[in-house]
mmCIF file of N, CA and C in Angstrom:
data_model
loop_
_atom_site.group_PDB
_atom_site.id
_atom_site.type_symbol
_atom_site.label_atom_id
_atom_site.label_comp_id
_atom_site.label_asym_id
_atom_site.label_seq_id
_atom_site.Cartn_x
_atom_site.Cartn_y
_atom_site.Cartn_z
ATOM 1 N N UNK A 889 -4.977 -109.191 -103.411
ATOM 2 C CA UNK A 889 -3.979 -109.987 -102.755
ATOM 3 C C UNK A 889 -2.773 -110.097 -103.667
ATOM 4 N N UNK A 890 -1.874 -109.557 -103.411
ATOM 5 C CA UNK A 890 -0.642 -109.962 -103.579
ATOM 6 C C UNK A 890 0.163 -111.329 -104.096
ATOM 7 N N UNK A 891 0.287 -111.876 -105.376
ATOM 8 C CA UNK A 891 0.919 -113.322 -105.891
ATOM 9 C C UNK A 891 2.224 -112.783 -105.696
ATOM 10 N N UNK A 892 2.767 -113.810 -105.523
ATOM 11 C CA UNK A 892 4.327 -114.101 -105.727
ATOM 12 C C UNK A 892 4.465 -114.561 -106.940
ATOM 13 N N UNK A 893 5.065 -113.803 -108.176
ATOM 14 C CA UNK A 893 5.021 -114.514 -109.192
ATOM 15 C C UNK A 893 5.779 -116.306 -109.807
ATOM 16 N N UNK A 894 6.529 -116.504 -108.810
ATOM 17 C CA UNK A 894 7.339 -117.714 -108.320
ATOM 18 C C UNK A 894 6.134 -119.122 -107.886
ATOM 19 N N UNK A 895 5.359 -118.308 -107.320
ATOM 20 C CA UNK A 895 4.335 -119.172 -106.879
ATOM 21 C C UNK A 895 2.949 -119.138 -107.836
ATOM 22 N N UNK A 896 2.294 -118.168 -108.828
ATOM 23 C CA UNK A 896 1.416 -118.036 -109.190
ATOM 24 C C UNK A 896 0.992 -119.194 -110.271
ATOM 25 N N UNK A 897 -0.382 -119.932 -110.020
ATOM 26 C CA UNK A 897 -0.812 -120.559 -110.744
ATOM 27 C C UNK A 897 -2.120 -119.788 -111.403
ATOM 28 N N UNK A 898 -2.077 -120.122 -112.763
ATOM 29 C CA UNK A 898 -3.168 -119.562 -113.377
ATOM 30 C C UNK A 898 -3.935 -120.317 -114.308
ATOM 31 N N UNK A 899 -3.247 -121.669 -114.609
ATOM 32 C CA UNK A 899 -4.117 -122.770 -115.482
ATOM 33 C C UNK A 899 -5.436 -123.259 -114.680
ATOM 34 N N UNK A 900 -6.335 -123.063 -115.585
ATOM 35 C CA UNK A 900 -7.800 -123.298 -114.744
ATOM 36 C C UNK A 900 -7.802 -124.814 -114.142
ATOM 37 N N UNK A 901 -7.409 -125.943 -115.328
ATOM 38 C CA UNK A 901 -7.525 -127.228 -115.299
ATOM 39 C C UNK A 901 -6.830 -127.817 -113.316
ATOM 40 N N UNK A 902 -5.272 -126.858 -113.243
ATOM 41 C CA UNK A 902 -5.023 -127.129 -112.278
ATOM 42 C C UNK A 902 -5.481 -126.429 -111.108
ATOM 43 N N UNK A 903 -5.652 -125.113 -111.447
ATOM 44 C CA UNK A 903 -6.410 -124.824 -110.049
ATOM 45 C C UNK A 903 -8.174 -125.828 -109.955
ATOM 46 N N UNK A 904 -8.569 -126.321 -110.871
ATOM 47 C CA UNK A 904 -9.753 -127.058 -110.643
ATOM 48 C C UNK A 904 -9.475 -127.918 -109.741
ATOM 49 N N UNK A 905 -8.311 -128.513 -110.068
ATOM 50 C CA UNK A 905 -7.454 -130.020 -109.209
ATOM 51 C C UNK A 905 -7.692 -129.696 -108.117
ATOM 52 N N UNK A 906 -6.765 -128.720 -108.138
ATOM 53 C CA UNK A 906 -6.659 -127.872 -106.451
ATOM 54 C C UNK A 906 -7.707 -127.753 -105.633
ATOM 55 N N UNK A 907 -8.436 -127.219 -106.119
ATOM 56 C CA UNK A 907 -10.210 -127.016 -105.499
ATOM 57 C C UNK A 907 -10.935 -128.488 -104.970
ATOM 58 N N UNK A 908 -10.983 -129.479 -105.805
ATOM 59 C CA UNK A 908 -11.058 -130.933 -105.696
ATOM 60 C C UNK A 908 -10.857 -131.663 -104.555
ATOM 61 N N UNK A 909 -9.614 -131.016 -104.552
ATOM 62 C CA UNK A 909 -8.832 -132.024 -103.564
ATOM 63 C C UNK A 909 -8.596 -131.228 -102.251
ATOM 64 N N UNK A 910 -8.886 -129.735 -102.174
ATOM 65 C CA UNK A 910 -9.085 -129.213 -100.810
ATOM 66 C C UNK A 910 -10.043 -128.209 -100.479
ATOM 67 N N UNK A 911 -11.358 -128.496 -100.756
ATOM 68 C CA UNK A 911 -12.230 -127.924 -100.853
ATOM 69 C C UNK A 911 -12.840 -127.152 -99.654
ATOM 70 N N UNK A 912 -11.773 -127.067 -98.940
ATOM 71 C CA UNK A 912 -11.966 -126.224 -97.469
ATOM 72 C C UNK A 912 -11.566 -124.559 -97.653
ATOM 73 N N UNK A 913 -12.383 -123.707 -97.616
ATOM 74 C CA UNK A 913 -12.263 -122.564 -97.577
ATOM 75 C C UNK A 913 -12.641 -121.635 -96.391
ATOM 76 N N UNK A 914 -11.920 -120.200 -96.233
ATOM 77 C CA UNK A 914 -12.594 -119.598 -95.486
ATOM 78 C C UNK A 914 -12.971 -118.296 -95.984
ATOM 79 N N UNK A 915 -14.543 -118.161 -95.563
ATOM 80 C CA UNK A 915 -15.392 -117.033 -95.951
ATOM 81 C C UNK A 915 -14.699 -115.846 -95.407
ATOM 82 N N UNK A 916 -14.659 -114.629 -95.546
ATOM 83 C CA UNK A 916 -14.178 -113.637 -94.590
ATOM 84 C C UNK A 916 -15.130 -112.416 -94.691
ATOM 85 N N UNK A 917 -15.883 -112.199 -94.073
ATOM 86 C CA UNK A 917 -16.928 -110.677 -94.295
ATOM 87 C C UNK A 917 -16.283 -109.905 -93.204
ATOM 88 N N UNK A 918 -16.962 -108.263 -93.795
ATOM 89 C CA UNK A 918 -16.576 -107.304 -92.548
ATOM 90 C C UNK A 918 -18.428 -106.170 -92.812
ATOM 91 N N UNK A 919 -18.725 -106.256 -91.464
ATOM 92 C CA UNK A 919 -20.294 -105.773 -91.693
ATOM 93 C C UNK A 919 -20.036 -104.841 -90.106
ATOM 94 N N UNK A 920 -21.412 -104.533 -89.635
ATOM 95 C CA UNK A 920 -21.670 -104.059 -88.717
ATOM 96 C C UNK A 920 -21.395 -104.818 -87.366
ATOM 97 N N UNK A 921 -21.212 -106.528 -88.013
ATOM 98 C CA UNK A 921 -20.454 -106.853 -85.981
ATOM 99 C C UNK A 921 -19.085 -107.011 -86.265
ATOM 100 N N UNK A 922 -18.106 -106.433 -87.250
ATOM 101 C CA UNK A 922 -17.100 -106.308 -87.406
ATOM 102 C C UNK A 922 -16.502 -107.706 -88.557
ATOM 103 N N UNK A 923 -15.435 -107.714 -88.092
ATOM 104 C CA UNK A 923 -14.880 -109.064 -89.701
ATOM 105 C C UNK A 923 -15.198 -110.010 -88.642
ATOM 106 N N UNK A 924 -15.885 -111.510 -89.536
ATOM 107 C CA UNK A 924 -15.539 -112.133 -89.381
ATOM 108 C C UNK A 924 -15.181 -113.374 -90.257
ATOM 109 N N UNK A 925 -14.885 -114.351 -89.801
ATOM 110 C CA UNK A 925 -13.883 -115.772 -90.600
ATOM 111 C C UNK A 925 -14.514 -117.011 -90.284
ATOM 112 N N UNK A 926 -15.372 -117.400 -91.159
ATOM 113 C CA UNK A 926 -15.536 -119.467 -91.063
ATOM 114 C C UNK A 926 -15.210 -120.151 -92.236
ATOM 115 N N UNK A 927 -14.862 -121.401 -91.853
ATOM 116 C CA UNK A 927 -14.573 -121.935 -92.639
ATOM 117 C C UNK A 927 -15.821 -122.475 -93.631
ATOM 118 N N UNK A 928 -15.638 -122.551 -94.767
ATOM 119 C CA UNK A 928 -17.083 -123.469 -95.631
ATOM 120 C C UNK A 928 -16.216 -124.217 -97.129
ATOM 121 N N UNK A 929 -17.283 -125.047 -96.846
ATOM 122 C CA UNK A 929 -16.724 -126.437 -98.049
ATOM 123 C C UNK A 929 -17.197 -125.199 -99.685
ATOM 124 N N UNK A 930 -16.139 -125.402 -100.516
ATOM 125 C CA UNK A 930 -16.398 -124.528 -101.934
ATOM 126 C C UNK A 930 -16.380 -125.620 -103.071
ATOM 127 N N UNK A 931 -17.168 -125.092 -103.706
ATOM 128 C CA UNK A 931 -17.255 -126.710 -105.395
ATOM 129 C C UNK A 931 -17.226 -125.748 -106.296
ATOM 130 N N UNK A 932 -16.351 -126.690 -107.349
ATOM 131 C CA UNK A 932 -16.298 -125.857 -108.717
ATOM 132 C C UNK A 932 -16.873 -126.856 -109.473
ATOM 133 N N UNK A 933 -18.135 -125.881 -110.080
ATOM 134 C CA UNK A 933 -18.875 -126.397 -110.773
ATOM 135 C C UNK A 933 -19.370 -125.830 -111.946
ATOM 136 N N UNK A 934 -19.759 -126.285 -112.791
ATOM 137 C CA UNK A 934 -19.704 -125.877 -114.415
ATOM 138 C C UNK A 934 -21.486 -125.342 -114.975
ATOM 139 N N UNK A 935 -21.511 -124.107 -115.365
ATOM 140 C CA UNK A 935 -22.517 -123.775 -115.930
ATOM 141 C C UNK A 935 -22.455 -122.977 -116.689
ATOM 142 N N UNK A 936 -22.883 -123.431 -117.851
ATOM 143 C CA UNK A 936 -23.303 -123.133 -119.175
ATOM 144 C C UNK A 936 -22.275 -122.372 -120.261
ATOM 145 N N UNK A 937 -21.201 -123.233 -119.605
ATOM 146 C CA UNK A 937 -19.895 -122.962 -120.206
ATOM 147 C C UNK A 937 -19.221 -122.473 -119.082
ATOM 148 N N UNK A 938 -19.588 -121.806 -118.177
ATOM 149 C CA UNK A 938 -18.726 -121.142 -117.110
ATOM 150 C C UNK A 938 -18.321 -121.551 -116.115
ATOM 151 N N UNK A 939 -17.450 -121.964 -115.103
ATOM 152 C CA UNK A 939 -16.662 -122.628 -114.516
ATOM 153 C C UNK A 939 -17.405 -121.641 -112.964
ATOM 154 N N UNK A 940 -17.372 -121.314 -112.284
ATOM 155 C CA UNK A 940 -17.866 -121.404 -110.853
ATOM 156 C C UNK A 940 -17.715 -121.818 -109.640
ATOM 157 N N UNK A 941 -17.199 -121.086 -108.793
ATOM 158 C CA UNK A 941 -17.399 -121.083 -107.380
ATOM 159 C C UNK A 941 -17.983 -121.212 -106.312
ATOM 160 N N UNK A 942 -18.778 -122.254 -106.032
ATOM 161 C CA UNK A 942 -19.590 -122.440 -105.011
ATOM 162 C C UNK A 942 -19.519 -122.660 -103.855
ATOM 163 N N UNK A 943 -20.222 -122.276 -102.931
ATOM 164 C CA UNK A 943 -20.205 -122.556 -101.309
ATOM 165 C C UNK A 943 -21.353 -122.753 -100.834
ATOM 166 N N UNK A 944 -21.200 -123.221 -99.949
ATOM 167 C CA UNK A 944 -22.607 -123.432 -98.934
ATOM 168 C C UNK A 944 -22.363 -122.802 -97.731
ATOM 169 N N UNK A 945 -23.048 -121.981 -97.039
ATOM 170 C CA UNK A 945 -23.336 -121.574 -96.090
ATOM 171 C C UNK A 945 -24.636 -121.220 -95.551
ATOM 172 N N UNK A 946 -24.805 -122.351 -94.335
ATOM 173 C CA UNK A 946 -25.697 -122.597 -93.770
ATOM 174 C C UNK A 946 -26.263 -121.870 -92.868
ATOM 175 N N UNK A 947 -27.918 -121.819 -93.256
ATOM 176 C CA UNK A 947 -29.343 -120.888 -92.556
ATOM 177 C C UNK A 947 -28.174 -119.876 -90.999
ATOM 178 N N UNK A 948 -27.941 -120.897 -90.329
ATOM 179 C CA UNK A 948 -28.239 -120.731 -88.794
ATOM 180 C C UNK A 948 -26.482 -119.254 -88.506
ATOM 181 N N UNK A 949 -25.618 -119.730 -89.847
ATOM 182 C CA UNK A 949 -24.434 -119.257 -89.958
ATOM 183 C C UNK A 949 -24.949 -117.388 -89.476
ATOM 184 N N UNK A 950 -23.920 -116.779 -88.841
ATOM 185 C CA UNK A 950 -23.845 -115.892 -88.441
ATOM 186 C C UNK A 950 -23.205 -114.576 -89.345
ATOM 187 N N UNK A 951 -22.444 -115.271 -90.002
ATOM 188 C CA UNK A 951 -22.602 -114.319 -91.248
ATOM 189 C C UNK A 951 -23.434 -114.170 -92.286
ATOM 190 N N UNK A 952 -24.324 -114.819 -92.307
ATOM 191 C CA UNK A 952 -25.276 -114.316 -93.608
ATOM 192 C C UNK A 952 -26.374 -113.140 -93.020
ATOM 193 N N UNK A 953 -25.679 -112.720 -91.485
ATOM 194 C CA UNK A 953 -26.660 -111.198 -91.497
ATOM 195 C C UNK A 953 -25.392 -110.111 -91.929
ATOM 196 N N UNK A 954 -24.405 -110.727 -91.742
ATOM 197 C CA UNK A 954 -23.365 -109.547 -91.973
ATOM 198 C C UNK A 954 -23.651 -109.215 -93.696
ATOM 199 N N UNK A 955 -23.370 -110.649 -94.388
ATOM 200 C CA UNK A 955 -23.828 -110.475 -96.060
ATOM 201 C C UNK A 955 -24.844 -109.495 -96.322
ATOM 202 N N UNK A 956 -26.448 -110.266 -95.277
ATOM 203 C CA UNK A 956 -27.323 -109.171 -95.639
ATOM 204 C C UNK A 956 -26.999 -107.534 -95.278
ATOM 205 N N UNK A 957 -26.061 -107.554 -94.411
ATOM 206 C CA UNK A 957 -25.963 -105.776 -93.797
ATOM 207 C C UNK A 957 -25.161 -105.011 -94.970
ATOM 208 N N UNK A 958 -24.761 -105.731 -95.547
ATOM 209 C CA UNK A 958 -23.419 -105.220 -96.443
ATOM 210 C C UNK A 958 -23.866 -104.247 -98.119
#
């Protein structure tokens, strides 16, 4: 993806903020029933020194056969 360097943030501390405070993301896969897009809640969370990206996406979700096809 393409930054605008005008716009690019790269301090972890503030993109952490960022994450915090809008923790709405959207997943995007492309598999065998073609792309698709939901939204899922993401946490940044800390392990073992390493900073991390988490999501939840739930059993019943329709993309986790696309994940598995991939």
């Amino acid at each position: 993806m393409y930054r605008v360097p005008a716009f690019a943030e790269d301090d972890p501390e503030v993109l952490g903020r960022i994450i915090a405070a809008h923790p709405l993301g959207m997943l995007i896969t492309a598999g065998p029933g073609g792309i698709m897009a939901g939204p899922l809640p993401f946490f940044l969370v800390e392990d073992g020194g390493r900073r991390l990206l988490r999501a939840h996406l739930a059993r019943a979700n329709p993309q986790i056969a696309e994940l598995a096809a991939a």
